[in-house]
Every structure is written in C-alpha cells, then in structure tokens.
C-alpha cells in the first residue's frame, strides 16, 4: 500500500500524468504533494488508476479513515 502522496503521484507517472488523469493543472497536483493530501472527490479516479497497476493508496491520503482491522 502506498503511504505518501508523492508515492502515489510517482506510481502514476508523475505530476503531468496525474494532472492529465484528473483534468487538473500540474501546479494543483504539486500542491497535493506539498500538503500530503489528495482531494477526497478524486479517490475513485486515483484508486482506479492505481488498481490497474496492482497498487493501492492509503485512504488517509484522501482524508478518509481506514477500515478497522485493515492491513497497511
């Protein structure tokens, strides 16, 4: 499970790739890396892209709590 916003962005091909995936600007994606948080409304988009690579992001990166008993 990916535990940092930077790891998620890097896994998805970097800032420009994530900007294209989400339809947002590169500076917005760079701000996520700086803040350590991806907007919750992008959870499904980002998680779906990661799933295609056999990866998962920690839900806390989107401001969500992990399920009780979930493995890291």
PDB file of N, CA, C and O in Angstrom:
ATOM      1  N   UNK A   1       0.848  -1.176   0.000  1.00  0.00           N
ATOM      2  CA  UNK A   1       0.000   0.000   0.000  1.00  0.00           C
ATOM      3  C   UNK A   1       0.888   1.232   0.000  1.00  0.00           C
ATOM      4  O   UNK A   1       1.827   1.321   0.776  1.00  0.00           O
ATOM      5  N   UNK A   2       0.572   2.162  -0.878  1.00  0.00           N
ATOM      6  CA  UNK A   2       1.335   3.394  -0.982  1.00  0.00           C
ATOM      7  C   UNK A   2       0.930   4.325   0.161  1.00  0.00           C
ATOM      8  O   UNK A   2      -0.258   4.576   0.365  1.00  0.00           O
ATOM      9  N   UNK A   3       1.919   4.828   0.878  1.00  0.00           N
ATOM     10  CA  UNK A   3       1.641   5.583   2.090  1.00  0.00           C
ATOM     11  C   UNK A   3       1.897   7.069   2.031  1.00  0.00           C
ATOM     12  O   UNK A   3       1.700   7.760   3.020  1.00  0.00           O
ATOM     13  N   UNK A   4       2.343   7.572   0.872  1.00  0.00           N
ATOM     14  CA  UNK A   4       2.546   9.014   0.746  1.00  0.00           C
ATOM     15  C   UNK A   4       1.941   9.494  -0.566  1.00  0.00           C
ATOM     16  O   UNK A   4       1.839   8.732  -1.537  1.00  0.00           O
ATOM     17  N   UNK A   5       1.571  10.757  -0.582  1.00  0.00           N
ATOM     18  CA  UNK A   5       1.039  11.344  -1.809  1.00  0.00           C
ATOM     19  C   UNK A   5       2.105  11.306  -2.897  1.00  0.00           C
ATOM     20  O   UNK A   5       1.812  11.012  -4.053  1.00  0.00           O
ATOM     21  N   UNK A   6       3.345  11.563  -2.524  1.00  0.00           N
ATOM     22  CA  UNK A   6       4.431  11.510  -3.500  1.00  0.00           C
ATOM     23  C   UNK A   6       4.554  10.150  -4.152  1.00  0.00           C
ATOM     24  O   UNK A   6       4.757  10.049  -5.356  1.00  0.00           O
ATOM     25  N   UNK A   7       4.411   9.097  -3.360  1.00  0.00           N
ATOM     26  CA  UNK A   7       4.495   7.739  -3.905  1.00  0.00           C
ATOM     27  C   UNK A   7       3.342   7.471  -4.871  1.00  0.00           C
ATOM     28  O   UNK A   7       3.535   6.824  -5.909  1.00  0.00           O
ATOM     29  N   UNK A   8       2.164   7.974  -4.552  1.00  0.00           N
ATOM     30  CA  UNK A   8       1.008   7.800  -5.448  1.00  0.00           C
ATOM     31  C   UNK A   8       1.260   8.520  -6.775  1.00  0.00           C
ATOM     32  O   UNK A   8       1.083   7.944  -7.855  1.00  0.00           O
ATOM     33  N   UNK A   9       1.685   9.761  -6.699  1.00  0.00           N
ATOM     34  CA  UNK A   9       1.944  10.549  -7.902  1.00  0.00           C
ATOM     35  C   UNK A   9       3.036   9.886  -8.739  1.00  0.00           C
ATOM     36  O   UNK A   9       2.897   9.742  -9.957  1.00  0.00           O
ATOM     37  N   UNK A  10       4.108   9.471  -8.095  1.00  0.00           N
ATOM     38  CA  UNK A  10       5.208   8.822  -8.814  1.00  0.00           C
ATOM     39  C   UNK A  10       4.752   7.524  -9.469  1.00  0.00           C
ATOM     40  O   UNK A  10       5.110   7.247 -10.619  1.00  0.00           O
ATOM     41  N   UNK A  11       3.958   6.732  -8.767  1.00  0.00           N
ATOM     42  CA  UNK A  11       3.470   5.459  -9.309  1.00  0.00           C
ATOM     43  C   UNK A  11       2.608   5.672 -10.548  1.00  0.00           C
ATOM     44  O   UNK A  11       2.596   4.851 -11.459  1.00  0.00           O
ATOM     45  N   UNK A  12       1.901   6.786 -10.575  1.00  0.00           N
ATOM     46  CA  UNK A  12       1.022   7.076 -11.709  1.00  0.00           C
ATOM     47  C   UNK A  12       1.724   7.844 -12.829  1.00  0.00           C
ATOM     48  O   UNK A  12       1.078   8.296 -13.761  1.00  0.00           O
ATOM     49  N   UNK A  13       3.036   7.980 -12.731  1.00  0.00           N
ATOM     50  CA  UNK A  13       3.802   8.565 -13.830  1.00  0.00           C
ATOM     51  C   UNK A  13       4.240   9.995 -13.640  1.00  0.00           C
ATOM     52  O   UNK A  13       4.743  10.622 -14.572  1.00  0.00           O
ATOM     53  N   UNK A  14       4.027  10.550 -12.457  1.00  0.00           N
ATOM     54  CA  UNK A  14       4.485  11.902 -12.180  1.00  0.00           C
ATOM     55  C   UNK A  14       3.382  12.937 -12.239  1.00  0.00           C
ATOM     56  O   UNK A  14       2.219  12.646 -12.548  1.00  0.00           O
ATOM     57  N   UNK A  15       3.774  14.154 -11.948  1.00  0.00           N
ATOM     58  CA  UNK A  15       2.830  15.264 -11.824  1.00  0.00           C
ATOM     59  C   UNK A  15       2.018  15.491 -13.092  1.00  0.00           C
ATOM     60  O   UNK A  15       0.794  15.608 -13.039  1.00  0.00           O
ATOM     61  N   UNK A  16       2.668  15.538 -14.248  1.00  0.00           N
ATOM     62  CA  UNK A  16       1.952  15.803 -15.502  1.00  0.00           C
ATOM     63  C   UNK A  16       0.951  14.693 -15.818  1.00  0.00           C
ATOM     64  O   UNK A  16      -0.169  14.967 -16.277  1.00  0.00           O
ATOM     65  N   UNK A  17       1.317  13.454 -15.551  1.00  0.00           N
ATOM     66  CA  UNK A  17       0.414  12.330 -15.820  1.00  0.00           C
ATOM     67  C   UNK A  17      -0.813  12.370 -14.913  1.00  0.00           C
ATOM     68  O   UNK A  17      -1.932  12.116 -15.368  1.00  0.00           O
ATOM     69  N   UNK A  18      -0.609  12.695 -13.654  1.00  0.00           N
ATOM     70  CA  UNK A  18      -1.736  12.766 -12.722  1.00  0.00           C
ATOM     71  C   UNK A  18      -2.618  13.972 -13.066  1.00  0.00           C
ATOM     72  O   UNK A  18      -3.846  13.897 -12.978  1.00  0.00           O
ATOM     73  N   UNK A  19      -2.016  15.062 -13.489  1.00  0.00           N
ATOM     74  CA  UNK A  19      -2.797  16.223 -13.919  1.00  0.00           C
ATOM     75  C   UNK A  19      -3.689  15.849 -15.104  1.00  0.00           C
ATOM     76  O   UNK A  19      -4.879  16.180 -15.128  1.00  0.00           O
ATOM     77  N   UNK A  20      -3.140  15.126 -16.059  1.00  0.00           N
ATOM     78  CA  UNK A  20      -3.931  14.686 -17.221  1.00  0.00           C
ATOM     79  C   UNK A  20      -5.031  13.712 -16.794  1.00  0.00           C
ATOM     80  O   UNK A  20      -6.164  13.796 -17.278  1.00  0.00           O
ATOM     81  N   UNK A  21      -4.714  12.807 -15.890  1.00  0.00           N
ATOM     82  CA  UNK A  21      -5.686  11.829 -15.391  1.00  0.00           C
ATOM     83  C   UNK A  21      -6.876  12.516 -14.731  1.00  0.00           C
ATOM     84  O   UNK A  21      -8.021  12.107 -14.917  1.00  0.00           O
ATOM     85  N   UNK A  22      -6.602  13.558 -13.956  1.00  0.00           N
ATOM     86  CA  UNK A  22      -7.651  14.214 -13.174  1.00  0.00           C
ATOM     87  C   UNK A  22      -8.264  15.419 -13.868  1.00  0.00           C
ATOM     88  O   UNK A  22      -9.279  15.943 -13.400  1.00  0.00           O
ATOM     89  N   UNK A  23      -7.640  15.880 -14.952  1.00  0.00           N
ATOM     90  CA  UNK A  23      -8.136  17.066 -15.643  1.00  0.00           C
ATOM     91  C   UNK A  23      -7.816  18.360 -14.917  1.00  0.00           C
ATOM     92  O   UNK A  23      -8.449  19.383 -15.153  1.00  0.00           O
ATOM     93  N   UNK A  24      -6.820  18.307 -14.060  1.00  0.00           N
ATOM     94  CA  UNK A  24      -6.407  19.475 -13.287  1.00  0.00           C
ATOM     95  C   UNK A  24      -5.018  19.919 -13.715  1.00  0.00           C
ATOM     96  O   UNK A  24      -4.327  19.225 -14.453  1.00  0.00           O
ATOM     97  N   UNK A  25      -4.594  21.071 -13.238  1.00  0.00           N
ATOM     98  CA  UNK A  25      -3.280  21.589 -13.582  1.00  0.00           C
ATOM     99  C   UNK A  25      -2.158  20.920 -12.813  1.00  0.00           C
ATOM    100  O   UNK A  25      -2.361  20.389 -11.712  1.00  0.00           O
ATOM    101  N   UNK A  26      -0.977  20.963 -13.386  1.00  0.00           N
ATOM    102  CA  UNK A  26       0.201  20.390 -12.738  1.00  0.00           C
ATOM    103  C   UNK A  26       0.501  21.055 -11.401  1.00  0.00           C
ATOM    104  O   UNK A  26       0.931  20.396 -10.452  1.00  0.00           O
ATOM    105  N   UNK A  27       0.268  22.366 -11.318  1.00  0.00           N
ATOM    106  CA  UNK A  27       0.538  23.060 -10.053  1.00  0.00           C
ATOM    107  C   UNK A  27      -0.399  22.571  -8.949  1.00  0.00           C
ATOM    108  O   UNK A  27      -0.001  22.481  -7.785  1.00  0.00           O
ATOM    109  N   UNK A  28      -1.626  22.227  -9.314  1.00  0.00           N
ATOM    110  CA  UNK A  28      -2.568  21.682  -8.335  1.00  0.00           C
ATOM    111  C   UNK A  28      -2.053  20.356  -7.791  1.00  0.00           C
ATOM    112  O   UNK A  28      -2.065  20.119  -6.582  1.00  0.00           O
ATOM    113  N   UNK A  29      -1.582  19.495  -8.686  1.00  0.00           N
ATOM    114  CA  UNK A  29      -1.059  18.187  -8.275  1.00  0.00           C
ATOM    115  C   UNK A  29       0.202  18.382  -7.425  1.00  0.00           C
ATOM    116  O   UNK A  29       0.377  17.696  -6.417  1.00  0.00           O
ATOM    117  N   UNK A  30       1.043  19.318  -7.791  1.00  0.00           N
ATOM    118  CA  UNK A  30       2.238  19.609  -6.990  1.00  0.00           C
ATOM    119  C   UNK A  30       1.859  20.065  -5.588  1.00  0.00           C
ATOM    120  O   UNK A  30       2.530  19.712  -4.609  1.00  0.00           O
ATOM    121  N   UNK A  31       0.782  20.821  -5.490  1.00  0.00           N
ATOM    122  CA  UNK A  31       0.318  21.263  -4.169  1.00  0.00           C
ATOM    123  C   UNK A  31      -0.122  20.085  -3.312  1.00  0.00           C
ATOM    124  O   UNK A  31       0.072  20.096  -2.099  1.00  0.00           O
ATOM    125  N   UNK A  32      -0.722  19.069  -3.916  1.00  0.00           N
ATOM    126  CA  UNK A  32      -1.100  17.872  -3.149  1.00  0.00           C
ATOM    127  C   UNK A  32       0.133  17.254  -2.510  1.00  0.00           C
ATOM    128  O   UNK A  32       0.114  16.837  -1.364  1.00  0.00           O
ATOM    129  N   UNK A  33       1.200  17.155  -3.309  1.00  0.00           N
ATOM    130  CA  UNK A  33       2.439  16.556  -2.806  1.00  0.00           C
ATOM    131  C   UNK A  33       2.951  17.361  -1.606  1.00  0.00           C
ATOM    132  O   UNK A  33       3.340  16.789  -0.597  1.00  0.00           O
ATOM    133  N   UNK A  34       2.918  18.680  -1.734  1.00  0.00           N
ATOM    134  CA  UNK A  34       3.388  19.549  -0.645  1.00  0.00           C
ATOM    135  C   UNK A  34       2.522  19.428   0.601  1.00  0.00           C
ATOM    136  O   UNK A  34       3.032  19.421   1.722  1.00  0.00           O
ATOM    137  N   UNK A  35       1.220  19.319   0.406  1.00  0.00           N
ATOM    138  CA  UNK A  35       0.288  19.261   1.535  1.00  0.00           C
ATOM    139  C   UNK A  35       0.105  17.860   2.099  1.00  0.00           C
ATOM    140  O   UNK A  35      -0.425  17.687   3.186  1.00  0.00           O
ATOM    141  N   UNK A  36       0.476  16.853   1.300  1.00  0.00           N
ATOM    142  CA  UNK A  36       0.320  15.474   1.762  1.00  0.00           C
ATOM    143  C   UNK A  36      -1.109  14.989   1.736  1.00  0.00           C
ATOM    144  O   UNK A  36      -1.472  14.079   2.481  1.00  0.00           O
ATOM    145  N   UNK A  37      -1.917  15.553   0.852  1.00  0.00           N
ATOM    146  CA  UNK A  37      -3.338  15.195   0.800  1.00  0.00           C
ATOM    147  C   UNK A  37      -3.854  15.319  -0.630  1.00  0.00           C
ATOM    148  O   UNK A  37      -3.546  16.279  -1.322  1.00  0.00           O
ATOM    149  N   UNK A  38      -4.618  14.329  -1.057  1.00  0.00           N
ATOM    150  CA  UNK A  38      -5.311  14.340  -2.344  1.00  0.00           C
ATOM    151  C   UNK A  38      -6.787  14.574  -2.032  1.00  0.00           C
ATOM    152  O   UNK A  38      -7.319  13.954  -1.105  1.00  0.00           O
ATOM    153  N   UNK A  39      -7.467  15.437  -2.785  1.00  0.00           N
ATOM    154  CA  UNK A  39      -8.887  15.672  -2.501  1.00  0.00           C
ATOM    155  C   UNK A  39      -9.707  14.378  -2.535  1.00  0.00           C
ATOM    156  O   UNK A  39      -9.550  13.551  -3.425  1.00  0.00           O
ATOM    157  N   UNK A  40     -10.582  14.237  -1.540  1.00  0.00           N
ATOM    158  CA  UNK A  40     -11.387  13.019  -1.396  1.00  0.00           C
ATOM    159  C   UNK A  40     -12.229  12.727  -2.630  1.00  0.00           C
ATOM    160  O   UNK A  40     -12.452  11.566  -2.972  1.00  0.00           O
ATOM    161  N   UNK A  41     -12.669  13.765  -3.329  1.00  0.00           N
ATOM    162  CA  UNK A  41     -13.515  13.538  -4.500  1.00  0.00           C
ATOM    163  C   UNK A  41     -12.767  12.856  -5.651  1.00  0.00           C
ATOM    164  O   UNK A  41     -13.388  12.401  -6.606  1.00  0.00           O
ATOM    165  N   UNK A  42     -11.463  12.750  -5.539  1.00  0.00           N
ATOM    166  CA  UNK A  42     -10.670  12.071  -6.573  1.00  0.00           C
ATOM    167  C   UNK A  42     -10.293  10.645  -6.180  1.00  0.00           C
ATOM    168  O   UNK A  42      -9.562   9.972  -6.906  1.00  0.00           O
ATOM    169  N   UNK A  43     -10.810  10.182  -5.057  1.00  0.00           N
ATOM    170  CA  UNK A  43     -10.469   8.841  -4.577  1.00  0.00           C
ATOM    171  C   UNK A  43     -10.722   7.766  -5.629  1.00  0.00           C
ATOM    172  O   UNK A  43      -9.858   6.931  -5.900  1.00  0.00           O
ATOM    173  N   UNK A  44     -11.892   7.761  -6.233  1.00  0.00           N
ATOM    174  CA  UNK A  44     -12.221   6.706  -7.196  1.00  0.00           C
ATOM    175  C   UNK A  44     -11.349   6.772  -8.447  1.00  0.00           C
ATOM    176  O   UNK A  44     -10.907   5.738  -8.956  1.00  0.00           O
ATOM    177  N   UNK A  45     -11.087   7.969  -8.932  1.00  0.00           N
ATOM    178  CA  UNK A  45     -10.253   8.125 -10.135  1.00  0.00           C
ATOM    179  C   UNK A  45      -8.833   7.642  -9.870  1.00  0.00           C
ATOM    180  O   UNK A  45      -8.279   6.837 -10.631  1.00  0.00           O
ATOM    181  N   UNK A  46      -8.254   8.134  -8.796  1.00  0.00           N
ATOM    182  CA  UNK A  46      -6.868   7.788  -8.475  1.00  0.00           C
ATOM    183  C   UNK A  46      -6.757   6.310  -8.084  1.00  0.00           C
ATOM    184  O   UNK A  46      -5.856   5.603  -8.556  1.00  0.00           O
ATOM    185  N   UNK A  47      -7.685   5.838  -7.269  1.00  0.00           N
ATOM    186  CA  UNK A  47      -7.655   4.429  -6.855  1.00  0.00           C
ATOM    187  C   UNK A  47      -7.826   3.496  -8.046  1.00  0.00           C
ATOM    188  O   UNK A  47      -7.175   2.457  -8.118  1.00  0.00           O
ATOM    189  N   UNK A  48      -8.699   3.866  -8.969  1.00  0.00           N
ATOM    190  CA  UNK A  48      -8.893   3.051 -10.168  1.00  0.00           C
ATOM    191  C   UNK A  48      -7.633   2.975 -11.014  1.00  0.00           C
ATOM    192  O   UNK A  48      -7.282   1.908 -11.524  1.00  0.00           O
ATOM    193  N   UNK A  49      -6.942   4.096 -11.160  1.00  0.00           N
ATOM    194  CA  UNK A  49      -5.690   4.106 -11.927  1.00  0.00           C
ATOM    195  C   UNK A  49      -4.622   3.259 -11.237  1.00  0.00           C
ATOM    196  O   UNK A  49      -3.870   2.532 -11.895  1.00  0.00           O
ATOM    197  N   UNK A  50      -4.568   3.345  -9.922  1.00  0.00           N
ATOM    198  CA  UNK A  50      -3.600   2.535  -9.174  1.00  0.00           C
ATOM    199  C   UNK A  50      -3.941   1.051  -9.261  1.00  0.00           C
ATOM    200  O   UNK A  50      -3.049   0.207  -9.374  1.00  0.00           O
ATOM    201  N   UNK A  51      -5.226   0.732  -9.201  1.00  0.00           N
ATOM    202  CA  UNK A  51      -5.655  -0.668  -9.273  1.00  0.00           C
ATOM    203  C   UNK A  51      -5.178  -1.314 -10.573  1.00  0.00           C
ATOM    204  O   UNK A  51      -4.790  -2.474 -10.585  1.00  0.00           O
ATOM    205  N   UNK A  52      -5.187  -0.538 -11.638  1.00  0.00           N
ATOM    206  CA  UNK A  52      -4.692  -1.030 -12.920  1.00  0.00           C
ATOM    207  C   UNK A  52      -3.216  -1.393 -12.884  1.00  0.00           C
ATOM    208  O   UNK A  52      -2.731  -2.121 -13.735  1.00  0.00           O
ATOM    209  N   UNK A  53      -2.504  -0.883 -11.896  1.00  0.00           N
ATOM    210  CA  UNK A  53      -1.080  -1.181 -11.715  1.00  0.00           C
ATOM    211  C   UNK A  53      -0.849  -2.160 -10.572  1.00  0.00           C
ATOM    212  O   UNK A  53       0.283  -2.381 -10.166  1.00  0.00           O
ATOM    213  N   UNK A  54      -1.955  -2.672 -10.009  1.00  0.00           N
ATOM    214  CA  UNK A  54      -1.836  -3.612  -8.898  1.00  0.00           C
ATOM    215  C   UNK A  54      -1.428  -2.957  -7.592  1.00  0.00           C
ATOM    216  O   UNK A  54      -0.859  -3.608  -6.717  1.00  0.00           O
ATOM    217  N   UNK A  55      -1.728  -1.676  -7.445  1.00  0.00           N
ATOM    218  CA  UNK A  55      -1.346  -0.915  -6.250  1.00  0.00           C
ATOM    219  C   UNK A  55      -2.578  -0.339  -5.578  1.00  0.00           C
ATOM    220  O   UNK A  55      -3.641  -0.237  -6.182  1.00  0.00           O
ATOM    221  N   UNK A  56      -2.394   0.088  -4.325  1.00  0.00           N
ATOM    222  CA  UNK A  56      -3.440   0.760  -3.561  1.00  0.00           C
ATOM    223  C   UNK A  56      -2.817   1.930  -2.817  1.00  0.00           C
ATOM    224  O   UNK A  56      -1.653   1.874  -2.422  1.00  0.00           O
ATOM    225  N   UNK A  57      -3.629   2.964  -2.593  1.00  0.00           N
ATOM    226  CA  UNK A  57      -3.196   4.100  -1.782  1.00  0.00           C
ATOM    227  C   UNK A  57      -3.879   4.021  -0.425  1.00  0.00           C
ATOM    228  O   UNK A  57      -5.037   3.600  -0.327  1.00  0.00           O
ATOM    229  N   UNK A  58      -3.167   4.417   0.595  1.00  0.00           N
ATOM    230  CA  UNK A  58      -3.749   4.504   1.927  1.00  0.00           C
ATOM    231  C   UNK A  58      -4.893   5.519   1.864  1.00  0.00           C
ATOM    232  O   UNK A  58      -4.689   6.655   1.429  1.00  0.00           O
ATOM    233  N   UNK A  59      -6.097   5.143   2.275  1.00  0.00           N
ATOM    234  CA  UNK A  59      -7.236   6.073   2.241  1.00  0.00           C
ATOM    235  C   UNK A  59      -7.007   7.361   3.038  1.00  0.00           C
ATOM    236  O   UNK A  59      -7.622   8.385   2.736  1.00  0.00           O
ATOM    237  N   UNK A  60      -6.122   7.319   4.017  1.00  0.00           N
ATOM    238  CA  UNK A  60      -5.859   8.527   4.798  1.00  0.00           C
ATOM    239  C   UNK A  60      -5.244   9.637   3.940  1.00  0.00           C
ATOM    240  O   UNK A  60      -5.338  10.813   4.285  1.00  0.00           O
ATOM    241  N   UNK A  61      -4.654   9.288   2.801  1.00  0.00           N
ATOM    242  CA  UNK A  61      -4.097  10.292   1.897  1.00  0.00           C
ATOM    243  C   UNK A  61      -5.192  11.143   1.269  1.00  0.00           C
ATOM    244  O   UNK A  61      -4.920  12.216   0.738  1.00  0.00           O
ATOM    245  N   UNK A  62      -6.421  10.652   1.336  1.00  0.00           N
ATOM    246  CA  UNK A  62      -7.581  11.364   0.807  1.00  0.00           C
ATOM    247  C   UNK A  62      -8.428  11.939   1.943  1.00  0.00           C
ATOM    248  O   UNK A  62      -9.544  12.387   1.719  1.00  0.00           O
ATOM    249  N   UNK A  63      -7.918  11.869   3.160  1.00  0.00           N
ATOM    250  CA  UNK A  63      -8.639  12.372   4.313  1.00  0.00           C
ATOM    251  C   UNK A  63      -9.673  11.407   4.851  1.00  0.00           C
ATOM    252  O   UNK A  63     -10.576  11.794   5.584  1.00  0.00           O
ATOM    253  N   UNK A  64      -9.562  10.139   4.477  1.00  0.00           N
ATOM    254  CA  UNK A  64     -10.508   9.124   4.922  1.00  0.00           C
ATOM    255  C   UNK A  64      -9.848   8.226   5.965  1.00  0.00           C
ATOM    256  O   UNK A  64      -8.654   7.983   5.910  1.00  0.00           O
ATOM    257  N   UNK A  65     -10.654   7.717   6.858  1.00  0.00           N
ATOM    258  CA  UNK A  65     -10.140   6.774   7.849  1.00  0.00           C
ATOM    259  C   UNK A  65     -10.085   5.381   7.233  1.00  0.00           C
ATOM    260  O   UNK A  65     -10.898   5.042   6.376  1.00  0.00           O
ATOM    261  N   UNK A  66      -9.105   4.612   7.648  1.00  0.00           N
ATOM    262  CA  UNK A  66      -9.016   3.215   7.218  1.00  0.00           C
ATOM    263  C   UNK A  66     -10.032   2.395   7.954  1.00  0.00           C
ATOM    264  O   UNK A  66     -10.374   2.694   9.094  1.00  0.00           O
ATOM    265  N   UNK A  67     -10.506   1.343   7.310  1.00  0.00           N
ATOM    266  CA  UNK A  67     -11.418   0.406   7.959  1.00  0.00           C
ATOM    267  C   UNK A  67     -10.735  -0.245   9.147  1.00  0.00           C
ATOM    268  O   UNK A  67      -9.555  -0.576   9.079  1.00  0.00           O
ATOM    269  N   UNK A  68     -11.468  -0.461  10.202  1.00  0.00           N
ATOM    270  CA  UNK A  68     -10.902  -1.143  11.370  1.00  0.00           C
ATOM    271  C   UNK A  68     -10.418  -2.520  10.959  1.00  0.00           C
ATOM    272  O   UNK A  68     -11.112  -3.248  10.264  1.00  0.00           O
ATOM    273  N   UNK A  69      -9.213  -2.841  11.344  1.00  0.00           N
ATOM    274  CA  UNK A  69      -8.651  -4.148  11.024  1.00  0.00           C
ATOM    275  C   UNK A  69      -8.036  -4.230   9.640  1.00  0.00           C
ATOM    276  O   UNK A  69      -7.523  -5.275   9.268  1.00  0.00           O
ATOM    277  N   UNK A  70      -8.056  -3.142   8.863  1.00  0.00           N
ATOM    278  CA  UNK A  70      -7.471  -3.164   7.519  1.00  0.00           C
ATOM    279  C   UNK A  70      -5.942  -3.205   7.629  1.00  0.00           C
ATOM    280  O   UNK A  70      -5.356  -2.618   8.526  1.00  0.00           O
ATOM    281  N   UNK A  71      -5.333  -3.909   6.720  1.00  0.00           N
ATOM    282  CA  UNK A  71      -3.875  -4.006   6.709  1.00  0.00           C
ATOM    283  C   UNK A  71      -3.269  -2.853   5.949  1.00  0.00           C
ATOM    284  O   UNK A  71      -3.807  -2.391   4.962  1.00  0.00           O
ATOM    285  N   UNK A  72      -2.104  -2.416   6.388  1.00  0.00           N
ATOM    286  CA  UNK A  72      -1.402  -1.314   5.743  1.00  0.00           C
ATOM    287  C   UNK A  72      -0.621  -1.773   4.546  1.00  0.00           C
ATOM    288  O   UNK A  72      -0.309  -2.847   4.293  1.00  0.00           O
TER     289      UNK A  72
END
